[in-house]
Short mmCIF file of C-alpha atoms and ligand atoms in Angstrom, two decimals:
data_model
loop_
_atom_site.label_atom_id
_atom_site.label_comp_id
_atom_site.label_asym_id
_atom_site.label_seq_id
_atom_site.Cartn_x
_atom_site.Cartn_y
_atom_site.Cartn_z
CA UNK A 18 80.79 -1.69 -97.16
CA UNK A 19 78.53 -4.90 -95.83
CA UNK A 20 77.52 -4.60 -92.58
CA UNK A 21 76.07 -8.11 -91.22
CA UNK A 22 75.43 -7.83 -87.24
CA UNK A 23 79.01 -7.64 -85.80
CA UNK A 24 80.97 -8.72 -88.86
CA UNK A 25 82.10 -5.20 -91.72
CA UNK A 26 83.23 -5.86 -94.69
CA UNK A 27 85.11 -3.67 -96.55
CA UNK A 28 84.73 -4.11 -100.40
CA UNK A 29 85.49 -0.94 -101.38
CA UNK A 30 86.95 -0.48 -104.97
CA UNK A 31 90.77 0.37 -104.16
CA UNK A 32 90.71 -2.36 -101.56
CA UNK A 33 89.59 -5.44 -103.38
CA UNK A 34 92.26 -4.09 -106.25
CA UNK A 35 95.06 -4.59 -103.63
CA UNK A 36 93.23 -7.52 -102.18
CA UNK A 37 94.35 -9.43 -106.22
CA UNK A 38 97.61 -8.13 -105.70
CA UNK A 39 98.24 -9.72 -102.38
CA UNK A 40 96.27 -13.24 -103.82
CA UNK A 41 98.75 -12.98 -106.80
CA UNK A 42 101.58 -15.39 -106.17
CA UNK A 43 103.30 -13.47 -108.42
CA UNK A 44 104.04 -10.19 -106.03
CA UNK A 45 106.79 -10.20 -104.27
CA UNK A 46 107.58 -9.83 -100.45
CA UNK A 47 108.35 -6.03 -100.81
CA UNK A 48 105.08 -5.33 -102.61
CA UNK A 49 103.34 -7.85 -100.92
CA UNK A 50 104.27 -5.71 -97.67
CA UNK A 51 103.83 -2.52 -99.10
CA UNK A 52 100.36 -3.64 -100.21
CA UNK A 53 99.01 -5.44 -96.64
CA UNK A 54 100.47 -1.80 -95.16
CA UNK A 55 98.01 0.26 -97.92
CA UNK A 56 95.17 -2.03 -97.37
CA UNK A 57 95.15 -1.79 -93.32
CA UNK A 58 95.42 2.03 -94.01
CA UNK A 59 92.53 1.81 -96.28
CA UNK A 60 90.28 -0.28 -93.59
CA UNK A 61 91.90 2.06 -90.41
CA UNK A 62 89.93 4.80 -91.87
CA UNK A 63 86.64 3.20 -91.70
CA UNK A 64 87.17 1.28 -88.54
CA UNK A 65 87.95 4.48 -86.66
CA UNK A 66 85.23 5.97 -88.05
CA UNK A 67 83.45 6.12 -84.45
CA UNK A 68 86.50 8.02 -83.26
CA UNK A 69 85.20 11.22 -81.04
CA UNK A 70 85.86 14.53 -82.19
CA UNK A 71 85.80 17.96 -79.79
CA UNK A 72 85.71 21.26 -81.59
CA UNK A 73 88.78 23.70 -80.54
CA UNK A 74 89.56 27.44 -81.30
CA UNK A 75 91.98 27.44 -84.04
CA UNK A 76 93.99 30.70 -85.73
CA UNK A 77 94.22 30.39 -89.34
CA UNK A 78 96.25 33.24 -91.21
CA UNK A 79 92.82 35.26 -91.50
CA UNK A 80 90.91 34.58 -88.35
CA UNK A 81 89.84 32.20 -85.52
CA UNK A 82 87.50 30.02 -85.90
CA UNK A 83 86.31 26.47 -84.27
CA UNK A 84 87.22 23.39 -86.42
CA UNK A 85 87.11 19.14 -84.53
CA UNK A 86 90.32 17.63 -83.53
CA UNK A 87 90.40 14.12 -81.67
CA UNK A 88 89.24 14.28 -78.59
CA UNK A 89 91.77 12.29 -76.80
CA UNK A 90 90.53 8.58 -77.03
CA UNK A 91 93.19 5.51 -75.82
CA UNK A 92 93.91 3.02 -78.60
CA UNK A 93 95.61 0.22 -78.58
CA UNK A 94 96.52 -1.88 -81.53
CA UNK A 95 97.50 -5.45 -80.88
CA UNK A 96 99.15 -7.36 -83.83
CA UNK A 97 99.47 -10.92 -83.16
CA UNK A 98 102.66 -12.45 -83.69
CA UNK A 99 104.07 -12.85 -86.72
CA UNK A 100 102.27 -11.97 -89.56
CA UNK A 101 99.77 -9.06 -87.57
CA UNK A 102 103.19 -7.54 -87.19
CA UNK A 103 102.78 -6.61 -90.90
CA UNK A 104 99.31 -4.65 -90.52
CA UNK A 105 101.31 -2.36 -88.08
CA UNK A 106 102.82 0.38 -89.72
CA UNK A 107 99.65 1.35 -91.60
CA UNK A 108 98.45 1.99 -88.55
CA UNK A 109 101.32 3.70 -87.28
CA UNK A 110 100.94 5.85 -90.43
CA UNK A 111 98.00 7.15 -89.48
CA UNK A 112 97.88 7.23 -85.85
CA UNK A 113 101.64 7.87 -85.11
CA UNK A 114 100.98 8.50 -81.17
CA UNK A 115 99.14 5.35 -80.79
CA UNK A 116 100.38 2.32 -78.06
CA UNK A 117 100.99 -1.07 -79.79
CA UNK A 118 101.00 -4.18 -77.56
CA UNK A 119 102.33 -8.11 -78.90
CA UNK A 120 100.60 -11.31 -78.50
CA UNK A 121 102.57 -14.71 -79.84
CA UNK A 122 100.25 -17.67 -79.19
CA UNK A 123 100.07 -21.37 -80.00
CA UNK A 124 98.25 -24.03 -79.35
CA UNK A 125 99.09 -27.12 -77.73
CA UNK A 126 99.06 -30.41 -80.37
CA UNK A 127 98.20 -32.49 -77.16
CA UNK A 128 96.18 -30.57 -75.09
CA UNK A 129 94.42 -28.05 -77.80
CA UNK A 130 94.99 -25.18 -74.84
CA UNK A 131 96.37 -22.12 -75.79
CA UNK A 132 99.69 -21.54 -75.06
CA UNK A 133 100.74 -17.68 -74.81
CA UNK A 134 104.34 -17.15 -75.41
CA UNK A 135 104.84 -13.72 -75.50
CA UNK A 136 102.10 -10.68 -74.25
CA UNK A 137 103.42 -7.38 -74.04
CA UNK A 138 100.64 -4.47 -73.72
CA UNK A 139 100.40 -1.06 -72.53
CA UNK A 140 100.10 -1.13 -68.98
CA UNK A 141 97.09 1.04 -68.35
CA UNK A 142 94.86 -1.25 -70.97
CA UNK A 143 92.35 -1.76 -68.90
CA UNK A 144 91.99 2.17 -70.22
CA UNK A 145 92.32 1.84 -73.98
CA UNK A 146 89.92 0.51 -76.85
CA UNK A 147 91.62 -2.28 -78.11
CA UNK A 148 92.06 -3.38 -81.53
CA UNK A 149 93.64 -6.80 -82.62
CA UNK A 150 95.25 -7.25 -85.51
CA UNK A 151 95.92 -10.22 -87.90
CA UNK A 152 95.89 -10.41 -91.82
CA UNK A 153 94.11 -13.87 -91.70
CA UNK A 154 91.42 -15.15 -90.24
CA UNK A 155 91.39 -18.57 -91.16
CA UNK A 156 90.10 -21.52 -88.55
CA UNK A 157 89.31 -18.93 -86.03
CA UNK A 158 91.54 -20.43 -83.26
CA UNK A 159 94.11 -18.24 -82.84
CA UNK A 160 91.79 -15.09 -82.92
CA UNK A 161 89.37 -17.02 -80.38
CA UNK A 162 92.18 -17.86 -78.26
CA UNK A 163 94.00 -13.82 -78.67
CA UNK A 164 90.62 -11.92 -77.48
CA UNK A 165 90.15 -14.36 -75.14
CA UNK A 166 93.72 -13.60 -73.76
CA UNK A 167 93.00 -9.73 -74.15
CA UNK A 168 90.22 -9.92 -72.08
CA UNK A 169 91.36 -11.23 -69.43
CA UNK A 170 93.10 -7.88 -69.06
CA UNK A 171 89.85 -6.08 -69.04
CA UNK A 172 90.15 -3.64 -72.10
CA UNK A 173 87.00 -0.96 -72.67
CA UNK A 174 86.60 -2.91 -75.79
CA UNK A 175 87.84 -4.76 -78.09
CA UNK A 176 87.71 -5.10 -81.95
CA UNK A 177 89.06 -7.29 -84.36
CA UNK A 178 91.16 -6.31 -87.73
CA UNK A 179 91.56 -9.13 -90.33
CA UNK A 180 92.31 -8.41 -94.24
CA UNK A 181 91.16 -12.10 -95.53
CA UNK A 182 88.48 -14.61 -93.70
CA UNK A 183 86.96 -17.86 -94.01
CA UNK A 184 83.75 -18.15 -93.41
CA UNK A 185 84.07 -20.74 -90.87
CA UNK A 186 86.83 -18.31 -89.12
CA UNK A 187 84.11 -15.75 -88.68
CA UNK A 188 81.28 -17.96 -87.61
CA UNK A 189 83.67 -19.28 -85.03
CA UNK A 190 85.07 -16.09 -83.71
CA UNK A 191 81.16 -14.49 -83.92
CA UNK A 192 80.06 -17.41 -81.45
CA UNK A 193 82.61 -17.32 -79.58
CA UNK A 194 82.41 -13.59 -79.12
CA UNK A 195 79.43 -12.05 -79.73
CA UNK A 196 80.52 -8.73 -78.20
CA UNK A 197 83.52 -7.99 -80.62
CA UNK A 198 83.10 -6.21 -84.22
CA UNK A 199 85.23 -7.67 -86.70
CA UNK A 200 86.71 -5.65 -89.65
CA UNK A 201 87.85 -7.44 -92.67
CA UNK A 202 88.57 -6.66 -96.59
CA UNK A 203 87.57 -9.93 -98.61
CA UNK A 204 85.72 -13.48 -97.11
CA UNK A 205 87.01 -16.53 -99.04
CA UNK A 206 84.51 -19.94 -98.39
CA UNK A 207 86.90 -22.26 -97.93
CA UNK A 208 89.83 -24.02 -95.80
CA UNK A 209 91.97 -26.87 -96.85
CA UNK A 210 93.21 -29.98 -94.70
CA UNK A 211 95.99 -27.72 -93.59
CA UNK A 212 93.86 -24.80 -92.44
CA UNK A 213 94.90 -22.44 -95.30
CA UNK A 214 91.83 -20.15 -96.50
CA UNK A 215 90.94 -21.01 -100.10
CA UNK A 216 91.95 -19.39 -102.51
CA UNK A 217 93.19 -17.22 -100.05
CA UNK A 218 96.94 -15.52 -100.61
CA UNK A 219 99.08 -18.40 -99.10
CA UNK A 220 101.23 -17.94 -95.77
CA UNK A 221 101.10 -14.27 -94.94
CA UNK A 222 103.59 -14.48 -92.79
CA UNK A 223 105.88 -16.17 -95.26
CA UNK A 224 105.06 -13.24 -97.65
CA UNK A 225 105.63 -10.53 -95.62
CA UNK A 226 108.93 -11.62 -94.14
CA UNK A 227 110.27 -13.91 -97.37
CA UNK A 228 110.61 -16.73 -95.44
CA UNK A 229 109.27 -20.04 -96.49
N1 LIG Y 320 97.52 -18.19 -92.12
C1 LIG Y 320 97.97 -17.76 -93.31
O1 LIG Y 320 98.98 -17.05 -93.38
N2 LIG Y 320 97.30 -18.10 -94.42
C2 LIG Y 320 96.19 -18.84 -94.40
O2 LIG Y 320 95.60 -19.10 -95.45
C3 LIG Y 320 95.74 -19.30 -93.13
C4 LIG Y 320 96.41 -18.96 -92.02
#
């Protein structure tokens, strides 16, 4: 794992060998879903790392004894519409009793403002640790635009949950945001005219939901 300031990359072993799957153009939508659904399992684990534990009394069949549990933290995982919508059930996987909000956005050809079509989060967020999901972060708009959007509703924090970057999407998104950590599997250096990440894995929402 490469930790640079605010930016963790996860290139652990099993990771970057689902991280070729998903590139290959090859894999099919089912795989291709079961695969984004491992891989934000896989990087869950280490971004919750920082989770707090208490220590309860617990009786197993010989005696009781203390052992940690979660001390009761409030999550809130926000994929952003479509493709984030994929990274969602690994999470729900492991944290089955966490709160997911929805954020669609898109930005204006004319005026380059955001446009927020659809924001749906858990009503007490300005209580819960938020973390944003999307499988690419490519330009950076999108994800500038989404925290931005998040924090206007005053979350205790917010973190950011990508599987493939640019570089140029993180530089962006670290300027524009110095306070948010941002989670991702592999970094790709390039973007074509059409703001696809190079060689990236093509149009993850496409891939996820067959459509083309
Ligand atoms: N969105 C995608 O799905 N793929 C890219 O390469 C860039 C943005």
């Amino acid at each position: 794992m490469k930790n640079e300031n605010n930016i963790i990359i996860m290139d652990h072993p099993l990771i970057q060998h689902k991280i070729t799957l998903l590139r290959d153009k090859n894999t099919g939508s089912k795989e291709f879903r079961e695969l984004i659904s491992e891989v934000t399992m896989l990087m869950c684990y280490e971004a919750m790392r920082d989770l707090p534990l208490k220590e309860i009394d617990v009786e197993t069949p010989l005696q009781v004894t203390k052992s940690k549990t979660l001390s009761k933290r409030h999550l809130a995982f926000i994929p952003i519409l479509r493709a984030g919508l994929g990274m969602v059930d690994g999470i729900l996987n492991l944290i089955p009793t966490t709160r997911v909000g929805h954020i669609g956005l898109y930005r204006d050809h004319k005026t380059l403002q955001p446009i927020e079509y659809y924001c749906k989060l858990p009503s007490d967020i300005s209580k819960r640790d938020v973390i944003i999901l999307d499988p690419m972060l490519a330009t950076g708009g999108t994800a500038v635009d989404a925290v931005a959007m998040v924090k206007k509703r005053n979350p205790k924090s917010i973190k950011f949950m990508c599987i493939l970057s640019s570089s140029q999407g993180i530089e962006l998104l670290c300027s524009s945001h110095p306070d948010i950590k941002i989670y991702c599997a592999a970094k790709d250096n390039a973007l074509n005219e059409n703001g696809y990440i190079v060689p990236g894995l093509g149009d993850a929402g496409d891939r996820i939901f067959g459509t083309k």
